[in-house]
Coordinates of C-alpha atoms in Angstrom, one line a residue:
D1363 CA 74.0 -32.1 68.2
A1364 CA 70.4 -31.7 67.0
D1365 CA 70.1 -28.5 69.1
L1366 CA 73.2 -27.1 67.6
E1367 CA 72.1 -27.9 64.1
K1368 CA 68.7 -26.3 64.7
E1369 CA 70.3 -23.2 66.1
A1370 CA 72.6 -23.0 63.1
K1371 CA 69.7 -23.4 60.7
D1372 CA 67.7 -20.7 62.5
L1373 CA 70.7 -18.3 62.3
I1374 CA 71.1 -18.9 58.6
K1375 CA 67.4 -18.3 58.0
K1376 CA 67.6 -15.0 59.8
D1377 CA 70.7 -14.0 57.9
L1378 CA 69.1 -14.8 54.5
V1379 CA 65.9 -12.9 55.4
T1380 CA 68.0 -9.9 56.4
L1381 CA 70.0 -10.1 53.2
A1382 CA 66.9 -10.4 51.1
I1383 CA 65.3 -7.3 52.7
V1384 CA 68.5 -5.3 52.5
K1385 CA 68.9 -6.1 48.8
A1386 CA 65.2 -5.6 47.9
E1387 CA 64.9 -2.3 49.6
G1388 CA 68.4 -0.9 48.9
L1389 CA 69.4 -0.6 52.5
E1390 CA 73.1 -1.3 52.2
L1391 CA 75.3 0.7 54.6
T1392 CA 77.1 3.7 53.2
D1393 CA 80.7 4.4 53.9
K1394 CA 79.6 7.5 55.9
E1395 CA 77.3 5.4 58.1
K1396 CA 80.2 2.9 58.7
T1397 CA 82.6 5.7 59.6
D1398 CA 80.1 7.7 61.7
L1399 CA 78.7 4.8 63.6
F1400 CA 81.6 2.5 64.1
D1401 CA 82.8 3.9 67.4
M1402 CA 79.4 3.7 68.9
Y1403 CA 78.9 0.1 67.9
A1404 CA 82.5 -0.8 69.0
D1405 CA 81.7 0.6 72.4
V1406 CA 78.8 -1.7 72.7
Y1407 CA 81.0 -4.7 71.7
L1408 CA 83.6 -3.5 74.2
E1409 CA 81.0 -3.3 77.0
L1410 CA 79.1 -6.6 76.2
Y1411 CA 82.0 -8.8 75.4
G1412 CA 85.0 -7.1 77.0
Y1413 CA 87.1 -7.0 73.9
T1414 CA 89.6 -4.2 73.5
E1415 CA 88.9 -1.4 70.9
E1416 CA 92.0 -2.5 69.0
Y1417 CA 90.8 -6.1 68.9
I1418 CA 87.4 -5.0 67.7
R1419 CA 88.8 -2.9 64.9
E1420 CA 91.3 -5.5 63.8
N1421 CA 89.1 -8.7 64.1
L1422 CA 85.5 -7.8 64.4
S1423 CA 84.8 -5.1 61.9
N1424 CA 82.6 -7.4 59.8
E1425 CA 80.5 -8.3 62.9
V1426 CA 80.2 -4.6 63.8
Y1427 CA 79.0 -3.8 60.3
G1428 CA 76.6 -6.7 60.4
S1429 CA 75.1 -5.3 63.6
M1430 CA 74.8 -1.9 61.9
Q1431 CA 73.1 -3.4 58.9
H1432 CA 70.7 -5.4 61.0
D1433 CA 69.7 -2.3 63.0
K1434 CA 69.3 -0.3 59.8
M1435 CA 67.0 -3.0 58.4
M1436 CA 65.0 -3.2 61.6
E1437 CA 64.5 0.6 61.7
Y1438 CA 63.2 0.4 58.2
L1439 CA 60.8 -2.4 59.0
I1440 CA 59.5 -0.5 62.0
K1441 CA 58.9 2.6 60.0
Q1442 CA 57.1 0.7 57.3
N1443 CA 54.9 -1.2 59.7
H1444 CA 51.4 0.1 60.3
F1445 CA 49.6 -1.0 63.5
V1446 CA 45.9 -1.0 63.7
A1447 CA 44.5 -1.1 67.2
E1448 CA 41.5 -3.3 67.7
D1449 CA 38.8 -2.3 70.2

């Protein structure tokens, strides 16, 4: 039970950090992004989890949009990051 609780708390923390960054930087998904990218993300869900496309569209659209949002945020963070190589 303690492991499950820790895992749940870690997931909530990640979700809250993502939400804070998305709101602070105005990174919400547009309707165009949702439409243009849905099929590509649904294909990944189909491949990884074996769901049918119909099931994904009817039951997992919020999860697909969440994956899109996470990827958009991560792309933003990577572009904003500046690495300095140390000798």
